[in-house]
Amino acid sequence: MTARAEFIGRIRRETSKTPGLFPATVAERPADPAAAVERVRRQLAERWPQAIRRFQEEFERLAGVFHVVPRMDQVPAVVGRIARERSVRRVICWSAAALGADLGEGLRQEGLDAVPMPDGIVGEPEARRLRELSAAAEIGVTGADLAIAETGTLALISGRGRPRSTSLLPEYHVAVFDRRVLVETVEQAGVVLEAWHAEPARSMSGGAITFITGPSRTADIELTLTRGVHGPREVHAIFIE
Amino acid sequence: MSESASTSFPQRAARAIKDEFLQQALAIATTRFVNSRNEVFQAFPQGEALRDRARQIKEAVLQRLDHYLEQLTDNVERLGGHVHFATTAEEARGIILSIARENRVELVVKGKSMAAEEIDLNEALEHAGIRVAETDLGEYIIQLAHEKPSHIIAPAIHKTKAQIADVFAKELRHQVAADPEVITRLARGALRDKFLQADMGISGANFAVASTGTVVLVTNEGNGRMVTSLPRVHVALMGVEKVIPSMTDLVVFLQILARSATGQKLSAYTTLVRGPRQAAELDGPQEFHLVLMDNGRVKQLAGPLREALYCLRCGACLNVCPVYRQIGGHAYGDTYPGPIGILMTAMLRGNGAVKDLAHASSLCGACAEVCPVRIDIPRMLIELREHLDREKIAPWPERVIFKTYARLLGRPALYRLAGPVSRLMQRPFVRQGRIRSLPLLFRKWTATRDLPPVAPRTFRERWGELERER
């Protein structure tokens, strides 16, 4: 292994030997990311109906299933229907704090075995038990921290009460979101990312952000599209109006 | 690599051209990739400006590479991750092996990583008694078949579904239908167990964001997410050139990467990983290691292959290359196939390794046209040929012929004579309007193609006549 100083030093010597191929600059970042996000949100205040239509169009093109409900307390009924249609009943979901509502009771009333993820820190045996539960669950219910209309993408921040595996291990992923997380373009998503990282301690309690654009897919065998290789075979988006 | 040691490039290429399965698979795959890519860019007018932007960012990063790597290192360490520096492939292998030993790792799950292919990491781990499972479906297939990837983003592109079903049948000892859906289900089951048991996940990195300490993985299957979420240790291996400054730069690249690679607007998963699991998290690795690798890259910062360091590894240049489309990836004989692969091979193994490969291009420029960061691959290939000649690596007949040709072109009087002289000399060899075989030094040329004969009247002669007629 090479020491850091020696490694970087060599790179510095090599870069200083040449001015490069042409004068070039990196992308210009928003000076005040929070204010830039505010501007995006203000635009969306009027345009959100078009944006969510675009999201739906793109999401469905990726074989995503789009649902609309007026209120959060109607989410369990949608999940219940998805479960019954697929003859499954084991559900894991983000914690009540992470989802912004306690879905556990509602999901149980739908006849589902629902396990919300814990908000606090748990011991190793409990972590192992939850992991086994997650691996066996058929449906994972999460929130979404960003929805990008032009690509039909959902972005999820990991952290307290919001494990990475909830949207990964089950066959069916259900993400619940509302217009507050909606942006129109990938470029705008970049502004949101800048804002999150400007204050990471406030915005993110975990180490991973995952952008999800449709179900898990592969074309590795004769370029034939096949869904659900490792991640979910179906992704559902429930939009709360 | 082992293959390239025992056979020459012309032999491998000749074998590939005769392989009917391969020809069929290549034709289907490359045509589909090219069409998807073109369609998605046609519907995305801002794509061209984004490509210019992305090219600028890559160049700007190389101009201050030391600065961005320092920043990346500081940020990863601040998040509780470890950063390692590997000058050579051997060092990179050694670092990863010692992380595995310290953590008593028995099973590794690997995401798709060209950098890991480049250093033959699997062999090194297996040699140390550690089991390795490739988890990208294409990589898993070729691991079971004991082969090497033949395309940067579709490693098993050279195999038909029937061949793949046979590979699975042999591994599982029961009949497997030649159906992608069935095979994918089987792989999901087999690999799911491994993800849950594995002690360590190894991934590459499509990008690393310096200002935030984030490693970015772009995948479609979700194996990249598994590898970075489930095992207790995550090791990311990347070439130093993969660093970018900020999230704003990242979204520039994300908008063109999947479009160039597969014709998708975004790949199914873009995973941003900042260090190990944080205190509040239920899952994610307890340890995170980032290995920054040189392996021949750094000396190209001021070298002739600098521009190749812009490469995003999207594979678009492979799909449009008339040579790749005929011979596939294995014929190139090294980790990186296709037009960019020739340059990468020269970078990693020196000019001596590409004396034949440097000519495996028609210089048509299709690669430069589709490259998301507009790498001028033909320019570097021409320069590479020049180097091979100057360093006397090129075979002597080739050097003699080109030197003679250059003299001829440099002297108008000689050139004028060349027409009638060639017509006289070619007479015994012309059959039905083509030269099908030539003797001596020229035999190799006509062994695989015909040569059009020198015209009865050359352009100069006709021009002279036209002038006189006026």
XYZ file of C-alpha atoms in Angstrom:
711
model
C 0.000 0.000 0.000
C 1.203 3.479 -0.883
C 1.033 6.248 1.712
C -1.459 9.025 1.077
C 1.146 11.801 0.828
C 3.254 9.861 -1.646
C 0.240 8.844 -3.766
C -1.289 12.320 -3.943
C 2.173 13.866 -4.359
C 2.801 11.853 -7.501
C -0.558 12.897 -8.914
C 0.243 16.532 -8.121
C 3.577 16.282 -9.969
C 1.905 14.732 -13.021
C -0.959 17.240 -13.162
C 1.500 20.123 -12.912
C 3.363 18.905 -16.009
C 0.527 19.894 -18.340
C -2.054 22.671 -18.621
C -4.511 20.005 -19.831
C -6.208 19.587 -23.198
C -8.305 22.758 -23.071
C -9.516 25.342 -20.527
C -12.353 23.730 -18.584
C -14.593 24.388 -15.617
C -16.697 22.126 -13.413
C -20.477 22.562 -13.084
C -21.592 25.667 -11.247
C -23.226 24.781 -7.946
C -26.091 26.808 -6.451
C -24.618 29.398 -4.091
C -27.499 28.936 -1.659
C -28.913 25.432 -2.193
C -31.787 25.913 0.271
C -32.956 29.025 -1.580
C -32.559 27.210 -4.916
C -34.785 24.389 -3.653
C -37.293 27.013 -2.501
C -37.410 28.419 -6.050
C -38.037 24.938 -7.460
C -40.816 24.368 -4.940
C -42.460 27.699 -5.774
C -42.555 26.766 -9.467
C -44.096 23.427 -8.536
C -46.773 25.074 -6.403
C -48.627 25.825 -9.625
C -47.292 23.183 -11.926
C -47.553 20.112 -9.701
C -50.636 18.615 -11.436
C -48.742 18.484 -14.748
C -45.654 17.189 -12.954
C -47.465 14.314 -11.275
C -49.114 13.395 -14.591
C -45.675 13.271 -16.180
C -44.411 11.198 -13.263
C -47.266 8.731 -13.693
C -46.646 8.464 -17.440
C -42.939 7.780 -17.029
C -43.431 5.498 -14.036
C -45.989 3.382 -15.879
C -43.740 3.197 -18.923
C -41.239 1.473 -16.609
C -43.945 -1.010 -15.559
C -44.471 0.830 -12.272
C -48.002 0.774 -10.824
C -49.363 4.195 -9.888
C -52.100 4.766 -7.295
C -53.700 7.950 -6.009
C -55.431 8.285 -2.647
C -56.784 11.438 -0.997
C -55.389 10.725 2.478
C -52.620 8.798 4.211
C -55.117 6.662 6.172
C -56.259 5.127 2.891
C -52.828 3.716 2.115
C -53.365 0.435 4.046
C -56.379 -0.390 1.869
C -54.246 -0.044 -1.293
C -51.504 -2.205 0.217
C -54.162 -4.712 1.292
C -55.478 -4.925 -2.281
C -51.979 -5.385 -3.706
C -51.348 -8.167 -1.180
C -54.608 -10.001 -1.850
C -54.165 -9.841 -5.619
C -50.770 -11.475 -5.227
C -51.787 -13.874 -2.444
C -49.179 -12.591 -0.002
C -49.495 -11.196 3.519
C -46.103 -10.512 5.073
C -45.387 -6.778 5.088
C -42.559 -4.711 6.505
C -42.678 -0.934 6.598
C -40.693 2.092 7.662
C -41.335 3.377 11.179
C -44.300 5.634 11.894
C -41.984 8.619 12.312
C -40.259 7.915 8.999
C -43.558 7.484 7.127
C -45.279 10.354 8.885
C -48.125 8.062 9.953
C -48.576 4.818 11.830
C -49.674 2.317 9.197
C -49.170 -0.753 11.388
C -52.710 -0.932 12.785
C -54.344 -0.177 9.433
C -52.288 -2.857 7.686
C -53.201 -5.402 10.352
C -56.877 -4.562 9.857
C -56.360 -5.485 6.211
C -55.399 -8.940 7.460
C -51.670 -8.445 6.864
C -48.739 -9.448 9.076
C -47.233 -5.994 9.275
C -43.955 -5.229 11.010
C -42.868 -1.592 11.286
C -39.131 -1.005 11.581
C -37.889 0.400 14.892
C -37.003 4.055 15.322
C -34.396 3.599 17.986
C -31.173 1.624 18.078
C -31.701 -2.100 18.676
C -29.372 -4.852 19.896
C -27.658 -7.369 17.618
C -30.167 -10.254 18.205
C -33.124 -7.970 17.447
C -31.344 -6.600 14.335
C -30.829 -10.165 13.133
C -34.485 -11.031 13.741
C -35.636 -7.963 11.799
C -33.324 -8.827 8.960
C -34.781 -12.327 8.739
C -38.270 -10.836 8.795
C -37.303 -8.420 6.017
C -35.830 -11.217 3.929
C -39.045 -13.225 4.301
C -41.464 -10.339 3.724
C -43.213 -10.063 0.377
C -44.134 -6.382 0.553
C -42.025 -3.452 1.727
C -43.724 -0.105 2.370
C -41.573 3.032 2.415
C -41.887 6.744 1.978
C -40.026 8.689 -0.700
C -37.930 11.792 -0.225
C -37.919 12.846 -3.844
C -39.967 12.003 -6.924
C -38.628 13.035 -10.335
C -41.333 13.531 -12.954
C -39.241 13.384 -16.151
C -37.838 9.943 -15.323
C -40.465 8.394 -13.017
C -37.814 8.113 -10.305
C -38.256 7.827 -6.519
C -35.378 8.667 -4.181
C -35.157 7.289 -0.639
C -32.815 8.411 2.117
C -31.795 5.679 4.550
C -31.669 6.345 8.260
C -33.589 6.167 11.500
C -36.633 3.948 11.023
C -35.933 3.756 7.290
C -33.704 0.731 6.587
C -32.174 0.236 3.143
C -33.555 -3.293 2.886
C -37.251 -2.366 3.166
C -37.266 -1.234 -0.465
C -34.832 -3.949 -1.561
C -35.529 -7.413 -0.179
C -39.313 -7.862 -0.698
C -40.692 -8.771 -4.134
C -43.083 -5.827 -4.050
C -42.024 -2.327 -3.094
C -44.710 0.234 -2.270
C -43.592 3.860 -1.892
C -45.889 6.512 -0.451
C -45.351 10.208 -1.207
C -47.063 13.544 -1.756
C -46.503 16.660 -3.811
C -43.980 18.145 -1.371
C -41.248 15.810 -2.647
C -42.050 16.235 -6.332
C -39.571 17.831 -8.762
C -39.766 17.983 -12.534
C -36.250 17.183 -13.704
C -33.069 15.331 -12.832
C -31.329 18.708 -12.850
C -33.692 19.896 -10.092
C -32.978 16.688 -8.197
C -29.338 17.820 -8.277
C -30.343 21.036 -6.511
C -32.162 19.018 -3.836
C -29.097 16.780 -3.421
C -26.927 19.878 -2.934
C -29.332 21.140 -0.281
C -29.415 17.827 1.580
C -25.627 17.697 1.626
C -25.263 21.325 2.685
C -26.794 20.265 6.008
C -26.285 16.516 6.115
C -26.847 16.168 9.843
C -30.302 17.705 9.536
C -31.368 16.116 6.265
C -30.037 12.583 6.516
C -29.710 10.234 9.474
C -28.287 7.431 7.317
C -25.478 6.766 4.871
C -27.305 5.860 1.675
C -29.549 7.559 -0.853
C -31.150 5.323 -3.446
C -32.703 6.526 -6.691
C -35.215 3.952 -7.867
C -36.398 4.084 -11.461
C -38.829 1.213 -11.898
C -38.454 -2.390 -10.828
C -35.182 -4.333 -10.723
C -34.345 -5.400 -14.266
C -31.774 -7.133 -16.405
C -31.182 -7.747 -20.069
C -28.105 -9.893 -19.592
C -29.558 -12.902 -21.403
C -29.873 -12.131 -25.115
C -30.959 -8.624 -24.172
C -34.369 -9.952 -23.150
C -35.893 -7.679 -20.514
C -36.535 -9.596 -17.290
C -37.803 -7.976 -14.063
C -37.043 -8.729 -10.432
C -33.510 -10.020 -10.659
C -32.286 -9.095 -7.191
C -34.463 -6.197 -6.139
C -38.269 -5.886 -6.281
C -40.115 -7.335 -9.249
C -42.865 -4.690 -8.897
C -42.763 -1.089 -7.719
C -45.943 0.716 -6.676
C -46.164 4.463 -6.091
C -49.003 5.747 -3.920
C -49.505 9.481 -4.370
C -51.385 11.277 -1.617
C -53.287 14.135 -3.196
C -5.354 -12.283 -20.285
C -4.478 -15.939 -20.203
C -5.996 -16.282 -23.637
C -3.990 -13.439 -25.089
C -0.780 -15.059 -23.900
C -1.364 -18.212 -25.896
C -2.929 -16.860 -29.106
C -2.430 -13.807 -31.263
C -5.074 -11.191 -31.939
C -5.462 -12.209 -35.622
C -6.005 -15.834 -34.534
C -8.617 -14.858 -31.955
C -10.351 -12.525 -34.385
C -10.422 -15.190 -37.103
C -11.928 -17.688 -34.671
C -14.584 -15.183 -33.569
C -15.633 -14.485 -37.138
C -16.178 -18.192 -37.762
C -18.225 -18.639 -34.571
C -21.836 -18.578 -35.779
C -23.370 -18.378 -32.300
C -21.211 -15.407 -31.479
C -21.990 -13.661 -34.747
C -25.699 -14.031 -34.143
C -25.510 -12.862 -30.521
C -23.350 -9.864 -31.445
C -25.609 -8.793 -34.270
C -28.728 -8.852 -32.071
C -27.148 -7.136 -29.089
C -25.159 -4.359 -30.715
C -27.993 -3.417 -33.064
C -30.443 -3.221 -30.172
C -28.060 -1.129 -28.050
C -27.328 1.279 -30.909
C -31.006 1.758 -31.765
C -32.036 2.351 -28.149
C -29.235 4.822 -27.621
C -30.065 6.791 -30.757
C -33.791 6.910 -30.001
C -33.346 8.156 -26.453
C -30.908 10.896 -27.492
C -33.167 12.026 -30.333
C -35.912 12.618 -27.771
C -33.522 14.536 -25.497
C -32.385 17.719 -27.260
C -30.422 19.025 -24.261
C -28.299 15.858 -24.418
C -25.710 17.380 -26.749
C -25.044 20.353 -24.460
C -24.866 18.003 -21.465
C -22.247 15.919 -23.272
C -20.144 19.057 -23.777
C -20.622 19.928 -20.110
C -19.655 16.430 -18.983
C -16.528 16.516 -21.145
C -15.523 19.828 -19.573
C -16.052 18.497 -16.065
C -13.844 15.467 -16.744
C -11.053 17.664 -18.115
C -11.366 20.170 -15.256
C -11.166 17.358 -12.696
C -7.987 15.947 -14.251
C -6.398 19.398 -14.092
C -6.841 19.362 -10.291
C -7.051 15.648 -9.633
C -4.819 15.857 -6.544
C -7.142 18.432 -4.966
C -10.328 16.440 -5.562
C -8.792 13.191 -4.305
C -7.642 14.920 -1.106
C -11.129 16.313 -0.600
C -12.742 12.927 -1.274
C -10.381 11.220 1.171
C -11.017 13.762 3.929
C -14.770 13.450 3.533
C -14.854 9.640 3.460
C -12.705 9.547 6.602
C -14.876 12.149 8.300
C -17.858 9.834 7.726
C -16.026 6.960 9.397
C -14.773 5.227 6.246
C -11.218 4.149 5.439
C -9.360 5.203 2.287
C -6.502 3.183 0.793
C -4.084 4.086 -1.986
C -2.913 1.513 -4.518
C -0.254 2.405 -7.069
C -0.284 -1.012 -8.719
C -2.760 -3.836 -9.288
C -0.758 -5.950 -6.885
C -1.109 -3.329 -4.170
C -4.854 -3.091 -4.753
C -5.203 -6.865 -4.420
C -3.050 -6.842 -1.286
C -5.142 -4.115 0.355
C -8.425 -5.908 -0.307
C -7.006 -9.244 0.818
C -5.804 -7.811 4.096
C -9.191 -6.163 4.761
C -10.765 -9.586 4.129
C -8.321 -11.330 6.469
C -8.747 -8.785 9.265
C -12.501 -9.299 9.114
C -12.257 -13.107 8.843
C -14.189 -13.031 5.595
C -15.232 -16.373 4.127
C -17.711 -15.304 1.460
C -17.570 -12.223 -0.733
C -20.425 -10.961 -2.898
C -19.279 -8.813 -5.772
C -21.081 -6.186 -7.778
C -20.019 -5.636 -11.362
C -16.681 -3.859 -11.420
C -14.362 -3.409 -14.380
C -11.643 -2.221 -11.979
C -11.863 -5.560 -10.147
C -11.674 -7.400 -13.486
C -8.658 -5.313 -14.363
C -6.708 -6.575 -11.344
C -7.989 -10.191 -11.486
C -9.382 -9.790 -7.993
C -11.497 -12.960 -7.982
C -8.488 -15.176 -8.621
C -6.555 -13.474 -5.811
C -9.409 -13.915 -3.317
C -10.042 -17.513 -4.288
C -6.342 -18.245 -4.050
C -6.504 -17.008 -0.455
C -9.315 -19.468 0.274
C -12.119 -16.898 0.137
C -15.251 -17.790 -1.835
C -16.404 -15.141 -4.313
C -19.866 -14.863 -5.813
C -20.357 -12.587 -8.794
C -23.864 -11.184 -8.446
C -24.520 -9.267 -11.657
C -26.494 -11.822 -13.673
C -24.172 -11.572 -16.666
C -21.071 -11.816 -14.487
C -22.604 -14.753 -12.581
C -23.215 -16.588 -15.850
C -19.659 -16.187 -17.025
C -18.313 -17.071 -13.587
C -20.243 -20.366 -13.737
C -18.979 -20.889 -17.298
C -15.385 -20.041 -16.226
C -15.115 -17.301 -18.828
C -14.322 -13.609 -18.962
C -16.732 -10.742 -19.698
C -16.982 -9.767 -23.367
C -18.760 -6.430 -23.026
C -18.363 -3.648 -20.483
C -22.026 -3.525 -19.530
C -23.381 -6.827 -20.872
C -20.708 -9.338 -19.880
C -22.454 -12.435 -21.248
C -23.518 -10.858 -24.520
C -21.628 -13.585 -26.407
C -23.772 -16.433 -25.102
C -27.177 -17.563 -26.310
C -29.947 -18.481 -23.855
C -29.549 -22.165 -24.757
C -25.853 -22.037 -23.877
C -26.666 -20.247 -20.614
C -29.325 -22.819 -19.713
C -26.696 -25.532 -20.217
C -24.298 -23.758 -17.879
C -26.994 -23.573 -15.172
C -28.027 -27.194 -15.743
C -24.462 -28.339 -15.194
C -24.148 -26.230 -12.027
C -27.517 -27.234 -10.541
C -27.459 -30.808 -11.866
C -30.971 -30.664 -13.241
C -32.649 -29.623 -16.493
C -33.062 -25.876 -17.043
C -35.353 -24.391 -19.682
C -33.710 -22.002 -22.157
C -35.959 -19.182 -20.952
C -34.495 -15.909 -19.606
C -37.341 -15.644 -17.068
C -36.667 -19.127 -15.664
C -32.905 -18.654 -15.580
C -33.238 -15.271 -13.873
C -35.498 -16.783 -11.175
C -32.935 -19.507 -10.503
C -30.138 -16.969 -10.227
C -32.209 -14.788 -7.892
C -32.734 -17.705 -5.523
C -29.139 -18.877 -5.548
C -27.689 -15.399 -5.108
C -30.190 -14.222 -2.496
C -28.806 -16.781 -0.053
C -25.292 -15.588 -0.761
C -26.186 -11.921 -0.216
C -27.609 -12.785 3.196
C -24.622 -14.933 4.217
C -21.768 -12.861 2.805
C -19.304 -11.180 5.137
C -18.031 -8.665 2.627
C -19.386 -6.843 -0.399
C -17.062 -5.564 -3.125
C -18.216 -2.991 -5.632
C -16.701 -0.670 -8.167
C -17.736 2.970 -8.410
C -19.229 4.833 -11.341
C -18.428 8.125 -9.630
C -17.143 9.394 -6.314
C -18.288 12.841 -5.234
C -15.398 14.704 -3.592
C -17.355 17.411 -1.764
C -19.594 14.888 0.034
C -17.469 11.717 0.227
C -20.102 9.767 -1.696
C -19.499 6.671 -3.814
C -22.075 6.308 -6.600
C -23.132 2.995 -8.142
C -25.369 2.761 -11.182
C -27.043 -0.621 -11.665
C -30.221 -2.177 -13.004
C -30.538 -5.418 -11.112
C -30.184 -4.200 -7.549
C -27.106 -6.259 -6.792
C -25.172 -3.042 -6.215
C -27.660 -2.156 -3.486
C -27.384 -5.634 -1.924
C -23.594 -5.510 -1.892
C -23.628 -2.098 -0.174
C -26.471 -2.852 2.255
C -26.241 -6.397 3.574
C -22.645 -7.586 4.290
C -20.893 -6.197 7.354
C -17.968 -4.879 5.294
C -18.181 -2.921 2.033
C -15.114 -2.314 -0.124
C -15.381 -0.006 -3.143
C -12.554 -0.147 -5.682
C -12.125 2.692 -8.178
C -9.660 4.201 -10.589
C -8.538 7.654 -9.464
C -10.134 9.293 -12.509
C -13.666 8.493 -11.301
C -13.785 11.372 -8.813
C -16.086 14.320 -9.570
C -16.502 17.543 -7.583
C -20.167 17.841 -6.588
C -23.750 16.569 -6.736
C -24.398 19.175 -9.447
C -21.720 17.514 -11.573
C -23.173 14.098 -10.754
C -26.577 14.866 -12.242
C -24.905 16.042 -15.463
C -23.335 12.589 -15.848
C -26.426 10.678 -14.708
C -28.451 12.263 -17.490
C -26.166 10.900 -20.219
C -24.686 7.710 -18.752
C -27.680 5.353 -18.917
C -28.845 6.923 -22.166
C -25.476 6.083 -23.742
C -25.183 2.649 -22.177
C -28.621 1.056 -22.511
C -30.897 3.761 -23.890
C -32.605 4.229 -20.494
C -33.235 7.701 -19.089
C -31.830 6.525 -15.773
C -30.756 3.041 -14.750
C -33.115 1.301 -12.320
C -30.884 2.075 -9.349
C -28.488 4.886 -8.616
C -27.046 4.244 -5.176
C -25.249 7.009 -3.285
C -23.209 5.667 -0.375
C -21.621 7.884 2.272
C -19.333 5.835 4.475
C -20.480 2.973 6.719
C -23.927 2.665 8.349
C -24.653 5.634 10.595
C -25.601 5.305 14.262
C -29.359 5.453 13.678
C -29.403 2.779 10.960
C -30.607 -0.799 11.181
C -28.672 -1.996 8.140
C -25.724 -1.054 5.976
C -22.090 -2.101 6.432
C -20.317 -1.592 9.749
C -17.084 -0.916 7.891
C -16.550 0.987 4.664
C -13.316 0.988 2.671
C -12.533 2.957 -0.463
C -9.541 1.814 -2.547
C -8.183 4.480 -4.898
C -6.199 2.859 -7.684
C -3.580 4.203 -10.083
C -2.462 1.124 -12.073
C -1.057 3.064 -15.035
C -3.560 5.919 -14.987
C -1.508 8.603 -13.241
C 1.332 8.654 -15.736
C -1.204 9.363 -18.492
C -2.272 12.613 -16.830
C 0.572 14.182 -18.781
C 0.739 11.358 -21.314
C -0.699 10.654 -24.765
C -3.707 8.737 -23.408
C -4.932 11.466 -21.027
C -8.254 11.816 -22.812
C -9.026 8.122 -22.260
C -9.248 8.989 -18.551
C -12.559 10.749 -19.264
C -14.191 7.369 -19.994
C -17.444 6.578 -18.123
C -17.394 2.871 -19.142
C -20.799 3.060 -20.814
C -19.877 0.708 -23.647
C -21.441 2.856 -26.392
C -18.237 2.850 -28.457
C -18.233 -0.953 -28.504
C -21.732 -1.207 -29.919
C -21.073 1.085 -32.895
C -17.572 -0.176 -33.690
C -17.502 -2.149 -36.974
C -14.600 -4.181 -35.607
C -16.210 -5.002 -32.236
C -19.444 -5.907 -34.002
C -17.543 -8.535 -36.001
C -15.224 -10.029 -33.392
C -16.856 -9.392 -29.981
C -15.035 -8.659 -26.761
C -12.961 -11.781 -26.138
C -10.881 -11.384 -29.273
C -9.365 -8.223 -27.817
C -7.760 -10.514 -25.245
C -7.827 -8.189 -22.241
C -10.133 -6.669 -19.616
C -11.416 -3.751 -21.671
C -12.681 -4.547 -25.180
C -13.652 -2.282 -28.041
C -12.139 1.005 -29.200
C -11.712 2.461 -25.704
C -10.437 -0.951 -24.606
C -7.478 -0.717 -26.963
C -6.459 2.533 -25.288
C -7.091 1.123 -21.801
C -4.983 -1.933 -22.609
C -2.135 0.321 -23.758
C -2.534 2.317 -20.546
C -2.516 -0.727 -18.262
C -0.002 -2.962 -20.012
C 2.080 -0.684 -22.222
C 2.278 -0.150 -25.965
C 3.833 -3.566 -26.528
C 0.489 -5.158 -25.589
C -1.390 -3.437 -28.408
C 0.857 -3.861 -31.437
C -1.896 -5.722 -33.254
C -4.855 -4.207 -31.425
C -3.858 -0.676 -32.406
C -4.882 -1.637 -35.932
C -8.186 -3.209 -34.874
C -10.000 -0.060 -35.915
C -11.096 1.339 -39.254
C -10.763 4.862 -37.794
C -14.299 5.517 -39.003
C -14.969 7.759 -36.016
C -18.278 6.162 -34.967
C -16.885 5.717 -31.444
C -16.088 9.402 -31.012
C -19.531 10.310 -32.306
C -21.418 8.337 -29.637
C -19.028 8.812 -26.726
C -20.967 10.689 -24.015
C -17.839 12.715 -23.191
C -16.701 12.931 -26.830
C -13.372 11.154 -26.362
C -11.407 11.416 -29.607
C -10.539 7.729 -29.736
C -9.416 7.728 -33.422
C -6.878 10.483 -32.737
C -5.310 8.483 -29.925
C -5.315 5.304 -32.002
C -3.440 7.068 -34.804
C -0.934 8.439 -32.303
C -0.594 4.985 -30.812
C 0.256 3.551 -34.235
C 2.825 6.290 -34.650
C 4.386 5.380 -31.291
C 4.454 1.698 -32.218
C 6.334 2.588 -35.371
C 8.759 4.940 -33.669
C 9.450 2.532 -30.815
C 9.950 -0.219 -33.403
C 7.268 -2.341 -31.731
C 5.369 -2.693 -35.000
C 6.485 -5.694 -37.119
C 9.264 -4.777 -39.587
C 7.368 -5.557 -42.819
C 4.699 -3.113 -41.744
C 7.294 -0.454 -40.977
C 9.073 -0.985 -44.334
C 5.845 -0.811 -46.315
C 4.601 2.342 -44.631
C 7.986 4.025 -44.849
C 8.148 3.299 -48.586
C 4.597 4.526 -49.012
C 5.389 7.733 -47.147
C 8.434 8.383 -49.400
C 6.306 7.825 -52.450
C 3.665 10.299 -51.309
C 6.319 12.859 -50.438
C 7.810 12.968 -53.955
C 5.429 14.043 -56.766
C 7.681 12.723 -59.527
C 7.890 9.273 -57.953
C 4.165 9.325 -57.247
C 3.396 10.099 -60.905
C 5.455 7.091 -61.911
C 3.750 4.853 -59.348
C 0.555 4.618 -61.424
C 1.955 3.040 -64.574
C 4.522 0.992 -62.622
C 1.876 -0.523 -60.335
C -0.367 -1.301 -63.303
C 2.476 -3.253 -64.841
C 3.354 -5.052 -61.616
C -0.201 -5.975 -60.656
C -0.940 -7.601 -64.016
C -0.161 -11.187 -62.954
C -2.329 -10.869 -59.836
C -5.607 -9.347 -61.071
C -8.433 -11.890 -61.356
C -11.938 -10.751 -62.335
C -11.172 -7.164 -61.495
C -9.810 -7.857 -57.981
C -6.406 -8.645 -56.517
C -7.106 -11.733 -54.455
C -3.647 -12.752 -53.400
C -0.242 -11.090 -53.313
C 3.175 -12.573 -52.661
C 5.807 -11.870 -49.990
C 5.275 -9.037 -47.551
C 1.845 -8.285 -48.934
C 0.423 -11.770 -48.491
C -0.984 -11.088 -45.031
C -3.027 -8.194 -46.363
C -4.729 -10.252 -49.059
C -5.170 -13.296 -46.799
C -8.348 -11.799 -45.343
C -9.460 -9.285 -47.999
C -9.230 -8.365 -51.661
C -7.408 -5.329 -52.919
C -8.918 -3.207 -55.662
C -6.433 -2.931 -58.536
C -4.923 0.387 -59.582
C -7.368 1.917 -62.099
C -6.570 1.820 -65.828
C -6.279 5.561 -65.636
C -5.448 7.306 -62.362
C -7.157 10.499 -61.241
C -4.047 12.499 -62.124
C -4.011 11.068 -65.632
C -7.700 11.805 -66.173
C -7.307 15.298 -64.766
C -4.469 15.925 -67.210
C -6.638 14.783 -70.113
C -9.555 16.955 -69.044
C -7.280 19.960 -68.782
C -5.969 19.355 -72.302
C -9.505 18.993 -73.695
C -10.572 22.420 -72.405
